[in-house]
Amino acid sequence: MDPMYLALSLFRRRQYDKCVEICSEILEKQPLDQAVWCLKMRALTQRVYVDELESEENEIEDDFLDSNVVATAPRPGTSLKTPSSVNTNKSLGARPRTSTGRPISGVVRPSTSRCGSGLERLRTSRGSTGQSARAIRLGTAAILSQKDGPFIQVSRLNLSKYAKNKLLNKSIFEYLLYHEGDVRNAMELAVLATQACEFKDWWWKIQLAKCYIALNLVREAEQQIRSAIKQTPHIENYIRLIRIYIRIDQPLTATEVCKQALEIFPNDVSIMTELARLTEELNEPQASVKYYRNIVIQDAMNTEAIACIGMYHFYNNQPELALRYYRRLLAMGAHSAELYNNLGLCCLYSQQLDLTLACFQRALDLATDPLVKADVWYNLSYVAIAAGDVSLAIQCLNLCLCADSSHAPAFNNLAVLHHKNGKTHLAKAYLVTAKGHQPALPEPVFNLNVLQNDH
Amino acid sequence: MLLNGRENLHSASVSGKTLKKETAKCLEPAPMEKFNWLIHLQHVRGEIGACKELIKEEIARNQGKHEYVYFKQGIIAKEEGNLQEALEIFQKCLKLNLNNHRILKEVAKCLYEMKRFRLALNAFLETEQLMKSPDWQLCYFIGKYQRVFKSNTSKLFSAETYMKLGNLEKAKEYANKSVKLGKQEESYLLLIKNMTLEKDFRSAIAVANAGVESCPESVKLLTEAGLLFLKTGQSQYAFERFSQALALDQTCSRALLGIGCITHRHEEYDVALSKYKIAVLYDPESLALWNNIGMCFYSKQKYIAAISCLKRSLWLAPLNWKILFNLALVHLATNQPASGFNFACAAVNLRPDLGDCFALLAYTLFELNDLENALRALKQAHSLIAADAFVIANAGLLLHLQGRNEESKEFLLKFKTLSEQGEITVTNEMTNLVENISKFYSDNLVKRPDVTSNTELAEDEV
């Protein structure tokens, strides 16, 4: 069989490693075969390709080194970064919030980092993986795989020559950006290539925007994307623009862009998802659920939408309805600790006690991440409380703290239970610990005050 | 304020004699307290920025020897919430004049705000001593009222401090003194709080009445008095107090709750519900309100609404046995004894020292046809509350149904003796039940008596 044909076939079957091997063999015989060279480049790129739309994470420096933020003290409701002060006191018994004061969400998304902003993460001393870290990791991985020196010597590459070659320039660019992690050269190539095609190709503008974002030049990226959208309105472009506005903390503009995009692409699921997420973050659960319902009408298998609607019903005192949505997820084949945990909670609050413990048992069996395990034990303590068994509840909370020693709500609840048993000093100590781990949590502060005044 | 006045007088006299003493005045160094009036004025007007700058200049001019300026600086820092800074300034100030009780009091207040109660208490006591000492008599011109007021507040603070430190006796003593010295709302409230902590409701009511007389427009005192009346069962007076409070403040949710509770007891459920509904707008997280709304619906036989309200209440306070008790009751009324059993069980687990919970558990078990355990629960209830007519009557019934006639007769006898002695209140339903059983024994007829008195009407109004 012709080795080139085999390599192409392997590439299509996504067996990139084998494809690369064969390409290397061919290149040893014919070092100047551009087709093989291009194929090898694409195989190498595809091997490490990450869809950054789905895996976008806030960089760690984005709050305190960011000069792109428009207002330092934004008005309430116009920012995603400031903890929302909207009736925080009134909502003690309502939907729980993350440490940054945002409402907790139905699904864990790439952009909803578990521990909030960078500063917060530093304070709670939990590890974090920002985008920059990922890029570095990819770069080193790429070099490791090359035993006999790098595949392309980037410094020797004649960028201006390749920029004019329409057949090669896109693959070279992707290779530079994703495989080498060399944003500077990639950007240079992109600049040259856009000039070569006289600013008529929107693809290059988007790539330029990607580079700008990687270099933290957000406003330039915004310009590029806007002009790309002018040339070709594309869903991906709109989503990139929305992400940029979220990044510079302008959720209202982002919402505006969502609505514009929806006029051009009515009922598009991915844009509606963005909109629903945004409204949820902006503390408008009703509007968010409305969008999620629209999504479900378009795509009845959308896990995120179903989970979020279920969550909304759960915190709206309708656990029976929530149970229906979560059961739908289960029927769709989702099989995770979190889902079983939610099912257990719904069963508990809708009075189906026979299923509650079974669900939590499954959740515990499936939970491998200690944080998830901690949450399951935390919820189990509520089962114990519902049965009036305080000592069992304390045991559950202790197990929760074994799995995650910085679980502030668990500390708070332990304090309450110990206080009920008459151990006031222990309760106070636990409350102080809870406050130390998560200063934004209202309960420990409130409880400490109560203890001070009652005693 | 005072220095201010004197300063004015001084300047006026100077202006009168300017011509004569012009040369002499030039030689005289500028008095330290030259700008005291201005500092005070700016502070009172709220021109804090200018005031601070003036203070800075003054401190520089007087080489840090000026007491009043520091005092004002401390007050401003305290108002701005910089307690640590304020404390430091006051301490500096105190060094300049060790005998000034006002400064010492401010130091004590700062310590109090910083929650260092023991230190604060010591400072307060020192202040008290300073005030009694003859040194303080020099400042007697402050005026009698002023003195009473000042010493009163310091008493109040020390009383509160004692309370925080858990020394109830002393706290009461000082609160008493404080009430005697000046009729302030806060001191009355503190005294009432002390007395309720000691469960001395009678004197608490007396204090509350006196308090209401001296400050008739205090909503807090009025509601407090109402609640005390309610606790001692004098609902007529309680109603009056609550109405007065509501006339002053229509959004006082505690008073609304109290009024709702009284009307609820008089079985005017719609009125009670309307009161609760207003109150819940202002206080949506009150478990007592949600609980009472739930029980209102229960009395109106709207069980689904009752359950959802009680559940919301339980969501707010999962450890409250009264809500669990009521939920069990409602579930029993809707023929869901299994759920009722769960709630009753939880209530029993939380409060194993209460007979009512055990009795309810027994009734749920009875509905679930577990006579054996129902009887055990009922006996436990009986051992906890011996003089409860429902428990005795139902125990008799249960024993009868199990065919243990001798024991059943014992209980019936007990019921009769107790009701004849008037130690228990008996309803018609119960006497019917007991008579039916007794008749069964006398007639030896095979006739199952009606089991109706199972659901005990027990509403818990918190």
Short mmCIF file of C-alpha atoms in Angstrom, two decimals, chain A residues 89-94 314-317 320 349-351 353 382 385-390 416-417 420 449 452-455, chain B residues 115 117 163-166 193 197 281-282 284-285 308 311-312 315-316 318-319 324 331 339 342-343 345-347 349-351:
data_model
loop_
_atom_site.label_atom_id
_atom_site.label_comp_id
_atom_site.label_asym_id
_atom_site.label_seq_id
_atom_site.Cartn_x
_atom_site.Cartn_y
_atom_site.Cartn_z
CA ASN A 89 -29.06 38.59 54.36
CA LYS A 90 -32.48 37.61 53.19
CA SER A 91 -31.28 34.59 51.30
CA LEU A 92 -29.81 32.70 54.20
CA GLY A 93 -32.15 29.84 53.57
CA ALA A 94 -32.24 30.12 49.82
CA PHE A 314 -35.05 22.02 43.85
CA TYR A 315 -34.23 25.37 45.37
CA ASN A 316 -37.71 26.61 44.57
CA ASN A 317 -39.20 24.15 47.05
CA GLU A 320 -40.65 16.39 43.22
CA TYR A 349 -37.05 16.33 50.48
CA SER A 350 -39.91 14.76 48.56
CA GLN A 351 -40.36 12.22 51.31
CA LEU A 353 -36.95 7.91 52.16
CA TYR A 382 -28.77 16.30 56.29
CA ILE A 385 -30.65 15.52 60.66
CA ALA A 386 -33.95 14.79 58.94
CA ALA A 387 -34.13 11.62 61.00
CA GLY A 388 -33.28 13.63 64.09
CA ASP A 389 -30.08 11.70 64.67
CA VAL A 390 -27.62 14.37 65.75
CA VAL A 416 -24.46 24.26 65.15
CA LEU A 417 -24.84 20.61 66.11
CA LYS A 420 -27.17 22.06 70.30
CA ASN A 449 -22.80 37.03 66.33
CA GLN A 452 -21.73 36.47 71.23
CA ASN A 453 -25.08 38.00 72.01
CA ASP A 454 -26.72 35.01 73.58
CA HIS A 455 -23.94 33.95 75.79
CA LYS B 115 -15.41 42.58 71.95
CA PHE B 117 -15.23 42.48 77.33
CA MET B 163 -24.00 39.73 80.64
CA LYS B 164 -21.56 38.87 77.89
CA LEU B 165 -19.21 37.48 80.46
CA GLY B 166 -22.01 35.32 81.78
CA LYS B 193 -33.69 40.17 79.06
CA LEU B 197 -33.08 34.43 81.22
CA LEU B 281 -43.54 39.98 53.69
CA TYR B 282 -41.19 41.74 56.08
CA PRO B 284 -39.62 35.89 55.03
CA GLU B 285 -37.17 33.73 56.97
CA SER B 308 -45.64 22.99 52.10
CA LYS B 311 -41.70 22.10 55.01
CA ARG B 312 -40.41 25.57 54.28
CA TRP B 315 -35.95 23.88 55.57
CA LEU B 316 -35.07 26.94 57.61
CA PRO B 318 -34.08 21.32 60.42
CA LEU B 319 -33.41 20.84 64.10
CA LEU B 324 -41.38 18.03 63.01
CA HIS B 331 -49.35 13.80 57.71
CA SER B 339 -44.43 9.81 56.64
CA ASN B 342 -40.75 9.46 60.12
CA PHE B 343 -41.34 12.97 61.36
CA CYS B 345 -39.48 9.64 65.04
CA ALA B 346 -37.20 12.56 64.21
CA ALA B 347 -38.97 14.69 66.80
CA ASN B 349 -34.84 11.65 68.52
CA LEU B 350 -34.34 15.36 68.96
CA ARG B 351 -36.28 15.67 72.20
#
